[in-house]
Short mmCIF file of C-alpha atoms in Angstrom, two decimals:
data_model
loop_
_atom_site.label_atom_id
_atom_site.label_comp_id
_atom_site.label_asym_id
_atom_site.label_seq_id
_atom_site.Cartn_x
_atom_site.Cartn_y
_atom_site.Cartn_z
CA UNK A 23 36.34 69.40 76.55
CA UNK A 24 32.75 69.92 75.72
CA UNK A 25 29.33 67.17 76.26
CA UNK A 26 29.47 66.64 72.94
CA UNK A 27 33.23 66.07 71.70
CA UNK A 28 33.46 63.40 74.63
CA UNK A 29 30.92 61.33 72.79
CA UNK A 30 32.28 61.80 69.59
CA UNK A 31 33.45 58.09 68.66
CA UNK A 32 37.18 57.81 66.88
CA UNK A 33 37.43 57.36 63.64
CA UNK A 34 37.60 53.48 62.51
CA UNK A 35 40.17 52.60 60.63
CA UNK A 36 39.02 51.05 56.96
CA UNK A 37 39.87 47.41 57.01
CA UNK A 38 42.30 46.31 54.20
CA UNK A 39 41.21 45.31 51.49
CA UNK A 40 40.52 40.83 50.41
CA UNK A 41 43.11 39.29 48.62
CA UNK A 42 39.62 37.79 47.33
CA UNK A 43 37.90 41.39 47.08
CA UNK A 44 40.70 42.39 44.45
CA UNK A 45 41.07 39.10 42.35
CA UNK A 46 37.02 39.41 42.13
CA UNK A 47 37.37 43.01 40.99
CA UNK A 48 39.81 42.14 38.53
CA UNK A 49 37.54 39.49 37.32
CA UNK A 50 34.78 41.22 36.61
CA UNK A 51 36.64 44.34 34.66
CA UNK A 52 38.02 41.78 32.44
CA UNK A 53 34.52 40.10 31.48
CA UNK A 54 33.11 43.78 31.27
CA UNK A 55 36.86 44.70 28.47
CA UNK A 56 35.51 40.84 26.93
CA UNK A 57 31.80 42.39 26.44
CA UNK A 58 33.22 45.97 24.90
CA UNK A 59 35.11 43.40 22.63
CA UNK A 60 32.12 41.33 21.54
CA UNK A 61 29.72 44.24 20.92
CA UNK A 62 32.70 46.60 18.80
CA UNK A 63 33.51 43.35 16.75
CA UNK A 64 30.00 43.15 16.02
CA UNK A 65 29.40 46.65 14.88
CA UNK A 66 32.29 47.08 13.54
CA UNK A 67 32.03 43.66 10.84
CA UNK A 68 27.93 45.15 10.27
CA UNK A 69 28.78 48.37 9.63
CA UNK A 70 31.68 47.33 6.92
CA UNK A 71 30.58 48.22 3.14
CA UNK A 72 29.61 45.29 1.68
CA UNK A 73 26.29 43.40 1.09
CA UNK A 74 25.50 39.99 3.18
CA UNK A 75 23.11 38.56 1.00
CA UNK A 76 24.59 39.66 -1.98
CA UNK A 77 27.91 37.41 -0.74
CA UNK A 78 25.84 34.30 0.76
CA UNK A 79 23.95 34.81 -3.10
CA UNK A 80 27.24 34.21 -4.89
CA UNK A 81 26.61 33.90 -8.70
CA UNK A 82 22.63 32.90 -8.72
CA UNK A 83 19.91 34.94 -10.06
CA UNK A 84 18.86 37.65 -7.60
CA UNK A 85 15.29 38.14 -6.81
CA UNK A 86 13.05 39.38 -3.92
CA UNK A 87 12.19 35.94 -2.99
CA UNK A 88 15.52 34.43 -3.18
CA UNK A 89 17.13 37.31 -0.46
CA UNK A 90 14.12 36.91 1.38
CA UNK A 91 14.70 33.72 2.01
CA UNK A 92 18.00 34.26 2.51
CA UNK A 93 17.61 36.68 4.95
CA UNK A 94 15.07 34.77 6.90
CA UNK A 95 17.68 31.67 6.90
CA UNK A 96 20.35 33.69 8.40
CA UNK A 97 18.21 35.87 10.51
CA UNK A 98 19.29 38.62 9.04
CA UNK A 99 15.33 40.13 8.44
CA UNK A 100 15.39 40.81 12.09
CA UNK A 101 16.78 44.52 13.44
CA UNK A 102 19.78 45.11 14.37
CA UNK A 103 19.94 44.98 18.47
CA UNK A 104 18.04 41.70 18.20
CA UNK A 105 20.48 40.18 15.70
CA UNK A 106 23.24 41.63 18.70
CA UNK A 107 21.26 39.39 21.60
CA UNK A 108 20.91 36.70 19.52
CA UNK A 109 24.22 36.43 18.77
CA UNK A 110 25.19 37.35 21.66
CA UNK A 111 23.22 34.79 23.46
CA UNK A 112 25.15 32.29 21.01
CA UNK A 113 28.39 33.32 21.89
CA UNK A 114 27.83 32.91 25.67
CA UNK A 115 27.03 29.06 24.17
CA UNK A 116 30.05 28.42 22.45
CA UNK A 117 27.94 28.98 18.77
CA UNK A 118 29.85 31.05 16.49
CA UNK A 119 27.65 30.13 13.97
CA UNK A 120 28.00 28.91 10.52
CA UNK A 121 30.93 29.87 7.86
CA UNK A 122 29.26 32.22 4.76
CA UNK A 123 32.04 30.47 2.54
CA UNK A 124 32.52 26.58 3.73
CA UNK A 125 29.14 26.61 5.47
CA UNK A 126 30.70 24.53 8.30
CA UNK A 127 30.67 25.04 12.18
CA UNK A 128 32.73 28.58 13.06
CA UNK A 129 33.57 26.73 16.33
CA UNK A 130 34.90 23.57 14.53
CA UNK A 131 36.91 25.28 12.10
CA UNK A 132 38.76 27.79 14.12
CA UNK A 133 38.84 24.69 17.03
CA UNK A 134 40.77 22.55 14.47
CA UNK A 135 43.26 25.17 13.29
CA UNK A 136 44.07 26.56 17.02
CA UNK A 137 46.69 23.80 17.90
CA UNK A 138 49.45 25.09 15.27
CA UNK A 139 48.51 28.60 16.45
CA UNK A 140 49.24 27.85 20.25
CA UNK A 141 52.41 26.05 19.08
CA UNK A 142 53.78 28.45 17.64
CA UNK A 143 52.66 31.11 20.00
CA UNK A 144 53.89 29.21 22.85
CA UNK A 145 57.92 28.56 21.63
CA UNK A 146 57.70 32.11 20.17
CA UNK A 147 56.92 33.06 23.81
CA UNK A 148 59.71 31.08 25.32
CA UNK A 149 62.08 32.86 22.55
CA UNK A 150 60.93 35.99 23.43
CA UNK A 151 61.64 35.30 27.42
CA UNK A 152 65.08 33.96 26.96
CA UNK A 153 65.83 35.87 24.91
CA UNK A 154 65.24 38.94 27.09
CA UNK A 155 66.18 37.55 30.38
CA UNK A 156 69.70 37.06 28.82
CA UNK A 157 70.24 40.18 27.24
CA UNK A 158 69.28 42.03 30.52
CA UNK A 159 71.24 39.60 32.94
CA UNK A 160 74.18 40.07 30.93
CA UNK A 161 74.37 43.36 30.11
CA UNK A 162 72.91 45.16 32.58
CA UNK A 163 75.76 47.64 34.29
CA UNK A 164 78.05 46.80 31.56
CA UNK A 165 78.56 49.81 29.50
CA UNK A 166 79.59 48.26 26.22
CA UNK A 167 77.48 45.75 26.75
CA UNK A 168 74.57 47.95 26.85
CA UNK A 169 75.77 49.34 24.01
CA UNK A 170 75.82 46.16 21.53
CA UNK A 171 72.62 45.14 23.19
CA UNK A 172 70.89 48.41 22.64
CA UNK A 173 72.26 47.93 18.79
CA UNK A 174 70.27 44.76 18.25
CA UNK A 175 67.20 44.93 20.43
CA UNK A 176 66.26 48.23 17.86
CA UNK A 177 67.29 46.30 14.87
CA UNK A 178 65.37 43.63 15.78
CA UNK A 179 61.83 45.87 17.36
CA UNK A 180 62.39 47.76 14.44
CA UNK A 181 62.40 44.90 11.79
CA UNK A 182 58.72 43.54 10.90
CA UNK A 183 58.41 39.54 12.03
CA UNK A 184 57.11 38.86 8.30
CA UNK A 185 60.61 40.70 6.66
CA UNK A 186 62.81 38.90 9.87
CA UNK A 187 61.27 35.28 8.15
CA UNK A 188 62.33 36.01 4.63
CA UNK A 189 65.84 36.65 5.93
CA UNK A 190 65.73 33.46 8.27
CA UNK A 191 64.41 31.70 5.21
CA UNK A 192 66.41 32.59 2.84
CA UNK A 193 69.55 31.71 5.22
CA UNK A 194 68.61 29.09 6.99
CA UNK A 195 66.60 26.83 4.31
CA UNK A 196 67.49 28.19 1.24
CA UNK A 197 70.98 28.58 1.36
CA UNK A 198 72.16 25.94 4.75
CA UNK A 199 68.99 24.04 4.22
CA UNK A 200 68.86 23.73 7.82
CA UNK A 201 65.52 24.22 8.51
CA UNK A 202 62.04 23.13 6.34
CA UNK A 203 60.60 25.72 4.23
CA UNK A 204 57.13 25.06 4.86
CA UNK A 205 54.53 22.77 6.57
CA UNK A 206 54.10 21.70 10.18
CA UNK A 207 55.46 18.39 9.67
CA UNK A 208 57.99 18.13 12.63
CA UNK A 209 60.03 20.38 15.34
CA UNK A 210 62.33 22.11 13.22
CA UNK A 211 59.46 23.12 11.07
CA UNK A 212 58.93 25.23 13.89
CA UNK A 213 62.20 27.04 15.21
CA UNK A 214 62.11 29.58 12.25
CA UNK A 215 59.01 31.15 12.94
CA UNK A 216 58.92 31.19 16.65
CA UNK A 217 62.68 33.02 16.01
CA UNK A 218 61.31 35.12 13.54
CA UNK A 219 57.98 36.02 15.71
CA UNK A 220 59.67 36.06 19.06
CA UNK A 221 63.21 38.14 18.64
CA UNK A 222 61.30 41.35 18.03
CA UNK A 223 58.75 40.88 21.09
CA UNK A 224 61.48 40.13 23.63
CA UNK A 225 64.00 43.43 22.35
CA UNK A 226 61.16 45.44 23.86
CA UNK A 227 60.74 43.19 26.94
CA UNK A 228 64.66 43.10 27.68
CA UNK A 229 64.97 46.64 27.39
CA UNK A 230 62.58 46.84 30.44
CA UNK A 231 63.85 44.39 32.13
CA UNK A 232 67.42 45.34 31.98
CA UNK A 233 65.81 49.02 33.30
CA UNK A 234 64.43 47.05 35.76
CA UNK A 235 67.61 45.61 36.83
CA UNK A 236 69.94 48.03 36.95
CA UNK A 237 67.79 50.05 39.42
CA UNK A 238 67.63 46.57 41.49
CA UNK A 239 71.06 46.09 41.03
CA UNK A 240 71.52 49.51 43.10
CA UNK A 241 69.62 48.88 46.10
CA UNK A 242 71.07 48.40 49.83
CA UNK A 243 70.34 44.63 49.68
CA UNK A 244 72.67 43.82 47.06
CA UNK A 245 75.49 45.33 48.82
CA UNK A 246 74.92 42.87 52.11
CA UNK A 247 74.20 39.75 49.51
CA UNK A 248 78.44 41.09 47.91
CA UNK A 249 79.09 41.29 51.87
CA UNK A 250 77.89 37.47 52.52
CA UNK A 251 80.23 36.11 49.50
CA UNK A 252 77.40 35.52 46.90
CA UNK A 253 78.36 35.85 43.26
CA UNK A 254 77.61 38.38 40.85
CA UNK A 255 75.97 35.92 38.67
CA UNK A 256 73.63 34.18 41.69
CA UNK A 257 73.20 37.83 42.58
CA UNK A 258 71.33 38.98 39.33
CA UNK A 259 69.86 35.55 38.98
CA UNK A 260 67.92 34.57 42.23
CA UNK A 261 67.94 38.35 43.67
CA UNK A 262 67.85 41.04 41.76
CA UNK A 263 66.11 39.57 38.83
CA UNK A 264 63.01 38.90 40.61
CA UNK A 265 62.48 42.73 41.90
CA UNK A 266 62.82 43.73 38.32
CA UNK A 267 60.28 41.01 36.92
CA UNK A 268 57.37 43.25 37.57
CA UNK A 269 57.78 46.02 34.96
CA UNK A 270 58.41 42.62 32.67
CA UNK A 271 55.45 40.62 33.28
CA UNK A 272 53.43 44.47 32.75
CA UNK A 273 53.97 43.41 28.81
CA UNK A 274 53.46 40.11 29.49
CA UNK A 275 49.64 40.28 28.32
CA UNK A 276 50.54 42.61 25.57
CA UNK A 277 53.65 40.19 24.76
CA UNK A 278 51.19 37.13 23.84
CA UNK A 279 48.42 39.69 22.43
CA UNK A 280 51.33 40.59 19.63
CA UNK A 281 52.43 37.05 19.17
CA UNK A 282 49.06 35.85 18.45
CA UNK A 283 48.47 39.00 16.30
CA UNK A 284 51.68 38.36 14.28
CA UNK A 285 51.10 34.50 14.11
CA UNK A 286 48.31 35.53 11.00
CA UNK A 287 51.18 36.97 9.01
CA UNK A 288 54.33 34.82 9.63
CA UNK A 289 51.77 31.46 9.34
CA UNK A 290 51.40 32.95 5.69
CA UNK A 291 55.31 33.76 5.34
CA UNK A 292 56.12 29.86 6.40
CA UNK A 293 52.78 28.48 4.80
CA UNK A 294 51.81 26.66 8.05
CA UNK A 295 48.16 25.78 8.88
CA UNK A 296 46.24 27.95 11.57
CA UNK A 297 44.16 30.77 12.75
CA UNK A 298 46.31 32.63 10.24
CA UNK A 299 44.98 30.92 6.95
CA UNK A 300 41.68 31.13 7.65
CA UNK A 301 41.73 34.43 8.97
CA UNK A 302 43.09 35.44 5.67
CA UNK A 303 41.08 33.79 3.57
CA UNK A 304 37.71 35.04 5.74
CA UNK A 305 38.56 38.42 5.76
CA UNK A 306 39.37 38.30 2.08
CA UNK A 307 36.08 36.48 0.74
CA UNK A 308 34.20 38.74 3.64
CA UNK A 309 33.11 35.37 5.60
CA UNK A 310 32.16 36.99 8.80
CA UNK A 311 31.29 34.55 11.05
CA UNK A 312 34.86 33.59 10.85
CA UNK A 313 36.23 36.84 11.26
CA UNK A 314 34.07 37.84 14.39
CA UNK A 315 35.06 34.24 15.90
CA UNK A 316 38.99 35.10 15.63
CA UNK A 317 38.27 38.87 16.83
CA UNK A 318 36.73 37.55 19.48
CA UNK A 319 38.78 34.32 20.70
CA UNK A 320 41.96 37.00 20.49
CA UNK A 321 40.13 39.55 22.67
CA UNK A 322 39.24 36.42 25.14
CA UNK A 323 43.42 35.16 25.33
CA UNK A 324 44.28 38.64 26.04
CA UNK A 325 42.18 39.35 28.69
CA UNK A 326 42.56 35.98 30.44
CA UNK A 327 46.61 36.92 30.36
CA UNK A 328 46.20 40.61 31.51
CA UNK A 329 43.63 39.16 34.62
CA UNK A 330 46.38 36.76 35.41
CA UNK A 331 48.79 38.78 35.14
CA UNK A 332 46.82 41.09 37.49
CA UNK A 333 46.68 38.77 40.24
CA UNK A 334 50.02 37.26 39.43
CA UNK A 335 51.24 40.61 40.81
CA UNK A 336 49.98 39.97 44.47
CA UNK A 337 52.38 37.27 44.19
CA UNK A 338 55.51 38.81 43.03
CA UNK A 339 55.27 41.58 45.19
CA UNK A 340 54.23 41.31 48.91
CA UNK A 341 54.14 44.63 49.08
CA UNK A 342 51.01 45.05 46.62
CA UNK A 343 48.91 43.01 48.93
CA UNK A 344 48.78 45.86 51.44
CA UNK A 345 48.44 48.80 49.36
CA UNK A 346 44.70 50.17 48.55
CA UNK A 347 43.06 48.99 45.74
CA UNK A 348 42.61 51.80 42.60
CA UNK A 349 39.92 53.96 43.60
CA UNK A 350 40.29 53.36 47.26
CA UNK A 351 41.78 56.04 49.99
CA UNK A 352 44.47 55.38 52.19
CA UNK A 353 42.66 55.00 55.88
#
């Protein structure tokens, strides 16, 4: 061995990487995917055909000093990029602004029609979950079972959540007069539309989870849990269904980003109050305030749920604690 190998100091191995490192990381690339968001929404409602002034003018007489004034009201004399920091520096605030066509708060209106929105979203959700979890649980390794279940989960992901209400409608409160046709008056106002928004969301999710289970279903340790005495059904439940959650809570974030997007048109379908209506009725009379304040509270929800859902996979899976972060090498 040479002088100068013998000094030659081991490699080191590279510490493993912070639970708080990766949450951190996570963090930041979803404020950086919120930022895209804001500045496309921007661009994207500016660069639309269409004249501002000529829609906040309405039916008065047009002249230079009018739209001047105009202009210098809404700040729209200024260029471009400082239009973007201002409103950019508004939005970091909490000020959306003012609406073109009710010339109210953008924060107060979309604030006052987000309940309905989220309750609706949020039992559509829990459709979509049970929905999936008991399609895959009890149909996974079951061949005709598969087979009826594979039946309806492409009727249903094939069948648009607006054309799914009519039917439910027409049924249900037409015909049985189960169900309310309208409003937001009570609970059962309710249970058509989060049916009619959640069935088609959770066919896709139970057709990955019931993947997801079949391959956990075929692993060693379900062969010593059948050796201990434990049931088929406590099997798939407490066992098996939690190593195939993770491909499942993948679409979580896209799950809720499709409820919330289909909300708009089944809120219209049922006539119920929300984010739905006014989005509409914005994006019809061009009011864009209002539309960059939905664009931009939807970009927000779905980021927030793909973070957590992130970091919710630390938890699921031990094994994703240990492993190197993207864009880090194995020491």
């Amino acid at each position: 061995m040479s002088a100068e190998t013998a000094f030659i100091s081991p490699r080191r191995p590279k510490a493993k990487p912070s639970w708080g490192g990766r949450i951190t990381r996570r963090i930041l690339t979803g404020v950086l995917v919120l930022w895209a968001a804001v500045t496309l929404s921007f661009i994207s409602v500016y660069l639309a055909p269409g004249d501002i002034v000529s829609l906040l003018m309405g039916e008065q007489v047009h002249t230079p000093a009018i739209e001047a004034a105009i202009r210098a009201e809404w700040g729209l004399d200024q260029p471009l990029y400082l239009q973007y920091l201002h409103y950019l520096w508004r939005v970091l605030h909490g000020d959306f602004g003012r609406s073109y066509l009710l010339n109210t708060d953008v924060s107060s209106l979309v604030l006052s029609q987000l309940w309905p929105t989220l309750k609706l979203t949020a039992l559509a959700l829990v459709v979509s979950l049970v929905f999936a979890v008991l399609m895959a649980v009890t149909t996974a390794h079951r061949r005709w079972g598969q087979r009826i279940a594979g039946c309806v989960e492409l009727i249903l992901a094939s069948t648009p959540s607006f054309w799914l209400g009519i039917v439910l409608l027409f049924i249900f409160s037409f015909t049985l007069r189960w169900f309310p046709v309208a409003g937001d008056r009570s609970f059962s106002s309710l249970v058509l539309p989060a049916l009619s928004l959640g069935l088609a969301q959770g066919a896709v999710v139970s057709q990955v989870l019931r993947r997801g289970l079949e391959d956990a279903l075929n692993e060693p340790f379900v062969l010593t849990l059948r050796a201990w005495g434990l049931g088929n059904t406590v099997i798939r439940l407490r066992h098996a269904l939690r190593h195939a959650a993770l491909p499942a809570v993948t679409l979580t974030g896209w799950l809720i980003g499709g409820l919330l997007s289909g909300a708009v048109i089944t809120e219209q379908v049922f006539g119920r109050p929300g984010l739905g209506k006014i989005t509409v009725d914005a994006v019809l009379g061009k009011d864009l305030p209002v539309v960059l304040a939905v664009a931009i509270f939807s970009a927000l929800v779905y980021v927030v749920l793909s973070t957590l859902v992130d970091i919710l996979y630390l938890f699921i899976d031990p094994r994703l604690r240990d492993a190197p972060a993207a864009g880090e090498e194995n020491p």
